mmCIF file of C-alpha atoms in Angstrom:
data_model
loop_
_atom_site.group_PDB
_atom_site.id
_atom_site.type_symbol
_atom_site.label_atom_id
_atom_site.label_comp_id
_atom_site.label_asym_id
_atom_site.label_seq_id
_atom_site.Cartn_x
_atom_site.Cartn_y
_atom_site.Cartn_z
ATOM 1 C CA MET D 1 38.225 -2.679 39.341
ATOM 2 C CA ILE D 2 38.613 -2.685 35.626
ATOM 3 C CA GLY D 3 40.457 0.553 34.267
ATOM 4 C CA LYS D 4 40.856 1.376 30.747
ATOM 5 C CA VAL D 5 39.421 -0.969 28.246
ATOM 6 C CA ARG D 6 41.931 -2.259 25.941
ATOM 7 C CA LYS D 7 42.815 -4.978 23.145
ATOM 8 C CA GLY D 8 44.628 -8.157 24.070
ATOM 9 C CA ILE D 9 46.795 -8.699 20.794
ATOM 10 C CA GLU D 10 49.858 -9.398 22.615
ATOM 11 C CA ILE D 11 48.354 -11.756 25.308
ATOM 12 C CA PRO D 12 49.146 -15.343 24.610
ATOM 13 C CA TYR D 13 46.797 -17.512 22.495
ATOM 14 C CA SER D 14 46.135 -19.903 25.357
ATOM 15 C CA PHE D 15 44.564 -17.133 27.620
ATOM 16 C CA THR D 16 42.216 -15.946 24.699
ATOM 17 C CA ILE D 17 40.992 -19.312 23.532
ATOM 18 C CA GLN D 18 40.292 -19.948 27.304
ATOM 19 C CA ALA D 19 38.061 -16.914 27.415
ATOM 20 C CA LEU D 20 36.423 -17.822 24.030
ATOM 21 C CA LYS D 21 35.698 -21.347 25.321
ATOM 22 C CA LEU D 22 34.279 -19.980 28.525
ATOM 23 C CA TYR D 23 32.047 -17.560 26.675
ATOM 24 C CA HIS D 24 30.718 -20.514 24.480
ATOM 25 C CA GLU D 25 30.034 -22.465 27.561
ATOM 26 C CA ASN D 26 28.122 -19.784 29.073
ATOM 27 C CA HIS D 27 26.082 -18.541 25.919
ATOM 28 C CA GLY D 28 25.899 -21.607 23.855
ATOM 29 C CA ASP D 29 27.591 -19.852 20.853
ATOM 30 C CA LEU D 30 30.667 -17.618 19.853
ATOM 31 C CA ILE D 31 28.466 -14.654 18.547
ATOM 32 C CA LEU D 32 30.295 -12.018 20.573
ATOM 33 C CA PRO D 33 28.654 -8.525 21.026
ATOM 34 C CA ARG D 34 30.458 -5.969 18.943
ATOM 35 C CA ARG D 35 32.101 -5.035 22.333
ATOM 36 C CA TYR D 36 32.555 -7.485 25.073
ATOM 37 C CA VAL D 37 34.906 -6.440 27.946
ATOM 38 C CA ILE D 38 35.949 -9.313 30.187
ATOM 39 C CA PRO D 39 34.936 -8.713 33.709
ATOM 40 C CA GLU D 40 37.090 -9.254 36.834
ATOM 41 C CA SER D 41 35.875 -12.902 37.555
ATOM 42 C CA ASP D 42 37.579 -15.951 38.855
ATOM 43 C CA ILE D 43 36.528 -17.779 35.643
ATOM 44 C CA TYR D 44 38.703 -15.734 33.466
ATOM 45 C CA PRO D 45 42.542 -15.280 33.299
ATOM 46 C CA LYS D 46 43.488 -12.292 35.103
ATOM 47 C CA GLU D 47 45.584 -11.394 32.331
ATOM 48 C CA LEU D 48 42.423 -10.592 30.329
ATOM 49 C CA TYR D 49 40.753 -8.481 33.005
ATOM 50 C CA GLY D 50 39.392 -5.263 31.053
ATOM 51 C CA VAL D 51 40.103 -6.622 27.574
ATOM 52 C CA ASP D 52 37.559 -6.283 24.777
ATOM 53 C CA LEU D 53 37.594 -9.751 23.670
ATOM 54 C CA ALA D 54 35.608 -9.120 20.398
ATOM 55 C CA GLY D 55 37.770 -6.290 19.547
ATOM 56 C CA THR D 56 40.750 -8.589 20.090
ATOM 57 C CA VAL D 57 39.786 -11.557 18.151
ATOM 58 C CA TYR D 58 38.354 -9.864 15.245
ATOM 59 C CA ASP D 59 41.666 -7.552 14.621
ATOM 60 C CA MET D 60 43.784 -8.852 11.754
ATOM 61 C CA LYS D 61 46.794 -8.382 13.771
ATOM 62 C CA TRP D 62 45.456 -10.973 16.303
ATOM 63 C CA TRP D 63 44.697 -13.432 13.511
ATOM 64 C CA GLN D 64 48.337 -12.703 11.930
ATOM 65 C CA ARG D 65 49.985 -13.238 15.286
ATOM 66 C CA HIS D 66 48.199 -16.114 16.639
ATOM 67 C CA VAL D 67 46.174 -18.096 14.067
ATOM 68 C CA LYS D 68 47.870 -17.570 10.617
ATOM 69 C CA GLN D 69 49.497 -20.843 9.384
ATOM 70 C CA ARG D 70 48.278 -22.584 12.470
ATOM 71 C CA PRO D 71 45.587 -25.151 11.133
ATOM 72 C CA ASP D 72 45.249 -26.671 14.428
ATOM 73 C CA ARG D 73 44.175 -23.390 15.858
ATOM 74 C CA VAL D 74 41.678 -22.836 12.947
ATOM 75 C CA THR D 75 40.168 -26.077 13.681
ATOM 76 C CA GLU D 76 39.766 -25.331 17.518
ATOM 77 C CA LEU D 77 38.190 -21.969 16.557
ATOM 78 C CA ASN D 78 35.725 -23.670 14.178
ATOM 79 C CA SER D 79 34.767 -26.097 16.638
ATOM 80 C CA LEU D 80 33.350 -23.031 18.784
ATOM 81 C CA GLY D 81 31.452 -21.525 15.775
ATOM 82 C CA PHE D 82 34.000 -18.629 15.387
ATOM 83 C CA VAL D 83 32.430 -16.232 12.878
ATOM 84 C CA TRP D 84 35.325 -15.636 10.502
ATOM 85 C CA GLU D 85 33.263 -13.358 8.316
ATOM 86 C CA ARG D 86 33.648 -10.589 10.951
ATOM 87 C CA LEU D 87 37.451 -10.797 10.644
ATOM 88 C CA GLN D 88 37.590 -8.017 7.990
ATOM 89 C CA PRO D 89 37.716 -4.293 7.922
ATOM 90 C CA GLU D 90 34.569 -2.678 9.433
ATOM 91 C CA TRP D 91 33.963 -0.772 6.270
ATOM 92 C CA ASN D 92 33.114 -3.981 4.633
ATOM 93 C CA LEU D 93 30.745 -4.992 7.291
ATOM 94 C CA VAL D 94 29.019 -1.403 7.201
ATOM 95 C CA LEU D 95 28.613 -1.626 3.261
ATOM 96 C CA GLU D 96 27.194 -5.330 3.742
ATOM 97 C CA GLY D 97 24.833 -3.839 6.380
ATOM 98 C CA LEU D 98 23.679 -1.139 4.106
ATOM 99 C CA LEU D 99 23.094 -3.417 1.262
ATOM 100 C CA THR D 100 21.058 -5.705 3.364
ATOM 101 C CA TYR D 101 18.819 -2.721 4.998
ATOM 102 C CA GLY D 102 18.229 -1.572 1.412
ATOM 103 C CA THR D 103 16.894 -4.955 0.430
ATOM 104 C CA ILE D 104 14.693 -5.329 3.510
ATOM 105 C CA TYR D 105 13.405 -1.721 3.888
ATOM 106 C CA GLY D 106 13.474 -0.465 0.322
ATOM 107 C CA ASN D 107 15.767 2.478 1.063
ATOM 108 C CA LEU D 108 18.707 3.617 3.062
ATOM 109 C CA LEU D 109 16.994 5.996 5.583
ATOM 110 C CA VAL D 110 18.422 4.332 8.696
ATOM 111 C CA PRO D 111 17.418 5.552 11.978
ATOM 112 C CA SER D 112 20.231 6.900 14.200
ATOM 113 C CA LYS D 113 19.614 4.231 16.988
ATOM 114 C CA PHE D 114 19.220 1.431 14.499
ATOM 115 C CA VAL D 115 21.234 -1.795 15.477
ATOM 116 C CA ILE D 116 21.441 -4.806 13.304
ATOM 117 C CA THR D 117 19.438 -7.682 15.105
ATOM 118 C CA TYR D 118 20.527 -11.302 15.633
ATOM 119 C CA ASP D 119 18.432 -12.501 12.814
ATOM 120 C CA THR D 120 19.207 -14.813 9.991
ATOM 121 C CA LYS D 121 17.902 -11.986 7.455
ATOM 122 C CA TRP D 122 21.240 -10.230 8.162
ATOM 123 C CA PRO D 123 24.461 -11.628 7.507
ATOM 124 C CA LYS D 124 26.022 -13.027 10.701
ATOM 125 C CA ALA D 125 29.106 -10.964 10.541
ATOM 126 C CA THR D 126 26.918 -7.835 10.857
ATOM 127 C CA TRP D 127 24.940 -9.014 13.897
ATOM 128 C CA GLY D 128 24.977 -6.412 16.493
ATOM 129 C CA LEU D 129 26.683 -3.706 14.356
ATOM 130 C CA ALA D 130 25.140 -0.050 15.142
ATOM 131 C CA LEU D 131 24.505 0.583 11.587
ATOM 132 C CA GLY D 132 22.635 3.707 12.561
ATOM 133 C CA ASN D 133 25.411 5.264 14.387
ATOM 134 C CA CYS D 134 27.882 4.328 11.475
ATOM 135 C CA VAL D 135 25.567 6.104 8.888
ATOM 136 C CA HIS D 136 25.476 9.204 11.241
ATOM 137 C CA ARG D 137 29.113 9.150 11.494
ATOM 138 C CA ILE D 138 29.478 8.905 7.780
ATOM 139 C CA ARG D 139 27.112 11.812 7.259
ATOM 140 C CA THR D 140 28.381 14.162 10.010
ATOM 141 C CA ARG D 141 32.198 13.283 10.258
ATOM 142 C CA GLY D 142 33.068 11.629 6.940
ATOM 143 C CA GLU D 143 33.767 8.524 8.860
ATOM 144 C CA TYR D 144 35.429 5.684 6.695
ATOM 145 C CA LEU D 145 35.950 8.216 3.925
ATOM 146 C CA GLN D 146 39.373 9.664 4.716
ATOM 147 C CA GLY D 147 42.652 8.595 2.822
ATOM 148 C CA GLY D 148 43.192 7.014 -0.515
ATOM 149 C CA ASN D 149 39.959 4.976 -0.558
ATOM 150 C CA ALA D 150 37.846 8.117 0.018
ATOM 151 C CA TRP D 151 36.503 8.612 -3.401
ATOM 152 C CA SER D 152 36.042 4.975 -4.203
ATOM 153 C CA ARG D 153 34.089 4.408 -0.937
ATOM 154 C CA ARG D 154 31.745 7.325 -1.875
ATOM 155 C CA ASP D 155 31.225 5.747 -5.203
ATOM 156 C CA GLN D 156 30.172 2.533 -3.291
ATOM 157 C CA LEU D 157 27.887 4.447 -1.130
ATOM 158 C CA ASP D 158 26.416 6.246 -4.140
ATOM 159 C CA SER D 159 25.860 2.940 -5.883
ATOM 160 C CA VAL D 160 24.004 1.309 -3.317
ATOM 161 C CA GLY D 161 21.553 4.463 -2.832
ATOM 162 C CA PHE D 162 23.330 5.941 0.194
ATOM 163 C CA ILE D 163 21.359 9.190 1.484
ATOM 164 C CA TRP D 164 23.658 11.848 2.247
ATOM 165 C CA CYS D 165 21.091 14.472 3.348
ATOM 166 C CA THR D 166 17.973 12.928 5.061
ATOM 167 C CA ARG D 167 15.864 16.108 4.941
ATOM 168 C CA GLU D 168 16.528 16.717 1.143
ATOM 169 C CA TYR D 169 15.520 13.021 0.704
ATOM 170 C CA LYS D 170 12.385 13.224 2.721
ATOM 171 C CA PHE D 171 11.277 16.604 0.750
ATOM 172 C CA GLU D 172 12.034 14.745 -2.820
ATOM 173 C CA LEU D 173 9.885 11.699 -1.332
ATOM 174 C CA PHE D 174 7.090 14.181 -0.561
ATOM 175 C CA CYS D 175 7.221 15.652 -4.033
ATOM 176 C CA ARG D 176 7.207 12.166 -5.764
ATOM 177 C CA ALA D 177 4.120 11.205 -3.803
ATOM 178 C CA LEU D 178 2.450 14.580 -4.699
ATOM 179 C CA ARG D 179 3.099 13.972 -8.471
ATOM 180 C CA SER D 180 1.870 10.422 -8.143
ATOM 181 C CA TYR D 181 -1.164 11.536 -6.506
ATOM 182 C CA SER D 182 -1.944 14.147 -9.228
ATOM 183 C CA GLN D 183 -1.400 11.604 -12.058
ATOM 184 C CA ILE D 184 -3.369 8.847 -10.301
ATOM 185 C CA VAL D 185 -6.129 10.024 -8.190
ATOM 186 C CA GLU D 186 -9.158 11.358 -10.054
ATOM 187 C CA VAL D 187 -11.599 14.219 -9.430
ATOM 188 C CA LYS D 188 -14.620 12.505 -8.016
ATOM 189 C CA GLY D 189 -17.515 12.695 -10.537
ATOM 190 C CA ASN D 190 -15.864 13.459 -13.777
ATOM 191 C CA GLY D 191 -13.015 10.964 -14.315
ATOM 192 C CA TYR D 192 -10.327 13.552 -14.883
ATOM 193 C CA ASN D 193 -6.982 13.948 -12.908
ATOM 194 C CA THR D 194 -6.653 16.909 -10.635
ATOM 195 C CA VAL D 195 -4.790 19.724 -12.532
ATOM 196 C CA GLY D 196 -3.868 23.054 -11.144
ATOM 197 C CA VAL D 197 -4.875 22.604 -7.290
ATOM 198 C CA MET D 198 -3.960 19.727 -5.162
ATOM 199 C CA LYS D 199 -6.567 18.661 -2.805
ATOM 200 C CA VAL D 200 -5.250 15.644 -0.652
ATOM 201 C CA PRO D 201 -7.640 14.383 2.191
ATOM 202 C CA SER D 202 -5.841 14.627 5.496
ATOM 203 C CA SER D 203 -6.210 10.861 6.288
ATOM 204 C CA PHE D 204 -5.178 9.988 2.623
ATOM 205 C CA VAL D 205 -2.424 6.943 2.819
ATOM 206 C CA ILE D 206 -0.819 5.627 -0.450
ATOM 207 C CA PRO D 207 -2.092 2.054 -0.642
ATOM 208 C CA THR D 208 0.427 -0.661 -0.255
ATOM 209 C CA GLY D 209 0.533 -3.237 -2.993
ATOM 210 C CA ASP D 210 -1.123 -1.173 -5.475
ATOM 211 C CA THR D 211 1.089 -1.357 -8.596
ATOM 212 C CA LYS D 212 -0.329 2.118 -9.999
ATOM 213 C CA TRP D 213 1.843 3.744 -7.275
ATOM 214 C CA PRO D 214 5.583 3.502 -7.173
ATOM 215 C CA LYS D 215 6.730 0.872 -4.671
ATOM 216 C CA GLU D 216 9.065 3.246 -2.696
ATOM 217 C CA ILE D 217 6.059 5.224 -1.582
ATOM 218 C CA TRP D 218 3.538 2.476 -0.557
ATOM 219 C CA GLY D 219 2.056 3.086 2.653
ATOM 220 C CA TYR D 220 3.139 6.784 2.726
ATOM 221 C CA LYS D 221 0.772 8.970 4.831
ATOM 222 C CA LEU D 222 0.575 11.868 2.215
ATOM 223 C CA GLY D 223 -2.581 13.466 3.684
ATOM 224 C CA GLU D 224 -0.614 13.775 6.995
ATOM 225 C CA LYS D 225 2.429 15.139 5.522
ATOM 226 C CA CYS D 226 0.362 17.726 3.548
ATOM 227 C CA THR D 227 -1.197 18.874 6.876
ATOM 228 C CA ALA D 228 2.306 19.201 8.374
ATOM 229 C CA VAL D 229 3.538 21.365 5.545
ATOM 230 C CA ARG D 230 0.516 23.607 5.574
ATOM 231 C CA GLN D 231 0.261 24.066 9.362
ATOM 232 C CA LYS D 232 3.933 23.591 10.680
ATOM 233 C CA GLN D 233 5.935 24.779 7.583
ATOM 234 C CA LEU D 234 7.490 21.124 7.278
ATOM 235 C CA TYR D 235 10.047 20.927 4.608
ATOM 236 C CA VAL D 236 9.605 24.435 3.464
ATOM 237 C CA LYS D 237 10.585 26.666 6.536
ATOM 238 C CA GLY D 238 13.595 28.705 5.365
ATOM 239 C CA HIS D 239 13.390 27.013 1.884
ATOM 240 C CA PRO D 240 11.261 29.363 -0.344
ATOM 241 C CA GLY D 241 12.438 27.523 -3.399
ATOM 242 C CA ARG D 242 10.721 24.339 -2.097
ATOM 243 C CA ALA D 243 7.596 26.165 -1.752
ATOM 244 C CA ARG D 244 7.696 27.268 -5.320
ATOM 245 C CA THR D 245 8.543 23.636 -6.386
ATOM 246 C CA LEU D 246 5.415 22.496 -4.672
ATOM 247 C CA ALA D 247 3.372 25.181 -6.216
ATOM 248 C CA GLU D 248 4.682 24.036 -9.650
ATOM 249 C CA ILE D 249 3.324 20.554 -8.680
ATOM 250 C CA GLY D 250 0.048 22.050 -7.783
ATOM 251 C CA PHE D 251 0.401 22.002 -4.095
ATOM 252 C CA HIS D 252 -0.272 25.247 -2.327
ATOM 253 C CA ILE D 253 0.589 25.965 1.104
ATOM 254 C CA ALA D 254 -2.190 28.303 1.848
ATOM 255 C CA GLY D 255 -4.579 25.311 2.888
ATOM 256 C CA ASN D 256 -7.534 23.532 1.263
ATOM 257 C CA ASP D 257 -9.978 26.197 2.754
ATOM 258 C CA ASN D 258 -8.402 28.951 1.022
ATOM 259 C CA LEU D 259 -8.075 26.925 -2.315
ATOM 260 C CA ARG D 260 -11.590 26.163 -2.129
ATOM 261 C CA TRP D 261 -12.531 29.876 -1.730
ATOM 262 C CA LEU D 262 -10.198 30.707 -4.757
ATOM 263 C CA GLU D 263 -12.142 28.013 -6.767
ATOM 264 C CA VAL D 264 -15.422 29.615 -5.769
ATOM 265 C CA VAL D 265 -14.011 33.205 -6.805
ATOM 266 C CA HIS D 266 -12.653 31.650 -10.145
ATOM 267 C CA ALA D 267 -15.734 29.668 -11.032
ATOM 268 C CA SER D 268 -17.945 32.687 -10.371
ATOM 269 C CA ALA D 269 -16.062 34.931 -12.350
ATOM 270 C CA VAL D 270 -16.274 32.606 -15.369
ATOM 271 C CA TYR D 271 -20.184 32.015 -14.753
ATOM 272 C CA SER D 272 -20.462 35.786 -14.615
ATOM 273 C CA GLN D 273 -18.767 36.478 -17.870
ATOM 274 C CA LEU D 274 -20.892 33.637 -19.633
ATOM 275 C CA HIS D 275 -24.316 35.028 -18.230
ATOM 276 C CA GLY D 276 -24.092 38.694 -18.917
ATOM 277 C CA ARG D 277 -22.395 39.738 -15.625
ATOM 278 C CA LYS D 278 -24.953 38.255 -13.497
ATOM 279 C CA LEU D 279 -24.508 35.586 -10.831
ATOM 280 C CA ASP D 280 -27.756 33.950 -10.477
ATOM 281 C CA VAL D 281 -26.375 30.323 -10.220
ATOM 282 C CA PRO D 282 -29.045 27.523 -10.029
ATOM 283 C CA LEU D 283 -28.374 25.290 -6.962
ATOM 284 C CA THR D 284 -27.810 22.214 -9.089
ATOM 285 C CA PHE D 285 -25.286 23.891 -11.292
ATOM 286 C CA VAL D 286 -22.098 22.080 -11.672
ATOM 287 C CA VAL D 287 -19.191 23.089 -13.910
ATOM 288 C CA PRO D 288 -19.425 20.932 -17.030
ATOM 289 C CA ALA D 289 -16.728 18.762 -18.298
ATOM 290 C CA PRO D 290 -16.174 17.753 -21.979
ATOM 291 C CA PRO D 291 -17.806 14.676 -23.086
ATOM 292 C CA HIS D 292 -16.054 11.412 -21.941
ATOM 293 C CA ARG D 293 -16.993 7.961 -21.407
ATOM 294 C CA VAL D 294 -18.031 6.455 -18.154
ATOM 295 C CA ASP D 295 -18.629 2.719 -17.939
ATOM 296 C CA ASP D 296 -20.924 2.170 -21.096
ATOM 297 C CA ARG D 297 -22.358 5.836 -21.153
ATOM 298 C CA VAL D 298 -21.093 9.219 -22.419
ATOM 299 C CA VAL D 299 -21.271 12.018 -19.910
ATOM 300 C CA GLY D 300 -20.104 15.641 -19.839
ATOM 301 C CA SER D 301 -20.997 18.686 -22.075
ATOM 302 C CA ASP D 302 -19.660 20.659 -25.037
ATOM 303 C CA GLU D 303 -20.104 23.642 -22.797
ATOM 304 C CA ALA D 304 -16.919 22.848 -20.910
ATOM 305 C CA TRP D 305 -14.554 24.816 -23.229
ATOM 306 C CA PRO D 306 -14.309 28.138 -21.331
ATOM 307 C CA TRP D 307 -13.895 26.487 -17.944
ATOM 308 C CA PRO D 308 -10.340 25.688 -16.685
ATOM 309 C CA GLU D 309 -9.786 21.933 -16.399
ATOM 310 C CA TYR D 310 -9.322 21.874 -12.589
ATOM 311 C CA LEU D 311 -12.750 23.310 -12.078
ATOM 312 C CA TRP D 312 -14.583 20.548 -14.133
ATOM 313 C CA GLY D 313 -17.244 18.945 -11.764
ATOM 314 C CA PHE D 314 -17.070 21.946 -9.291
ATOM 315 C CA PRO D 315 -20.552 22.246 -7.498
ATOM 316 C CA LEU D 316 -20.768 26.085 -7.904
ATOM 317 C CA GLY D 317 -24.430 26.192 -7.075
ATOM 318 C CA GLN D 318 -24.092 24.498 -3.778
ATOM 319 C CA ARG D 319 -20.924 26.287 -2.753
ATOM 320 C CA LEU D 320 -22.693 29.650 -3.297
ATOM 321 C CA LYS D 321 -25.550 28.501 -1.185
ATOM 322 C CA ASP D 322 -23.328 27.532 1.594
ATOM 323 C CA ILE D 323 -21.795 30.882 1.493
ATOM 324 C CA ARG D 324 -25.272 32.605 1.593
ATOM 325 C CA LEU D 325 -26.719 30.407 4.479
ATOM 326 C CA ASN D 326 -23.723 29.506 6.525
ATOM 327 C CA GLY D 327 -21.008 31.864 5.759
ATOM 328 C CA ASN D 328 -18.486 29.339 4.558
ATOM 329 C CA TYR D 329 -15.187 30.681 3.655
ATOM 330 C CA LEU D 330 -15.970 34.115 5.194
ATOM 331 C CA LYS D 331 -15.112 33.466 8.885
ATOM 332 C CA GLY D 332 -11.674 33.649 10.565
#
């Protein structure tokens, strides 16, 4: 029975190369898992039982003791397909993995259980590396960031876009998506951007491949996130400052129904002031927008001046009818 797993730095080269040849014979290559413990089996030398073969041969001490200045052994290892790129500090491999992850996925929001696949998209030296676990240890324990290299390594991580706090990053991404929505999505019917009140359909997803939108938010489920913020306090629970930030963008946590009711109240107040304190609104009345061109014609009205921009195009007549007949906004 195998006891404590160990490295075999001191074990003679002849035993180690025998184990490597057996691995190659059984697997067709020498792409060792990050941790490969030699089992108690008649095919392996007893001296290597319980030895982490990968941890041994990819340790610089093993190379210095058994391979350095031995070209015959270098040739022997090359014939087996030894991955020399792995013979370097793990920090270098982690950084190389992060760079490749960012190129493939567009960010460094690495899932905690992410393991680099045995795929040519990735450098061979990083295959099998538990990159998600490495990232988690960097964030929570400052792994790799101790000693004299700490600050230079922090600078390296910052330069590749390392995400130190995933919660803050996700909130900033949400804000970025909201700002883009307010600038790009137009209020239906009048051609003006939404100002003051953010109304995002719950099913809205930022289109992928549309260059009007920043690439980092392509495919972002903005409508779903807005619903989660309003119903489950996502991102804002315990963070009143974030709620204020969202309000400044035009996103109010109260919800779309509350916002529509406030629009009705505001539009009714303006209409009443303009019509001698009367609220006899025609069914077809829509808050006017200033003149602007749509296709080959000019639409809008010079009467738009007293109305706030976010109400342009608001169907006040229909909304008041819905309140009278159906009790809209008055339930619950």
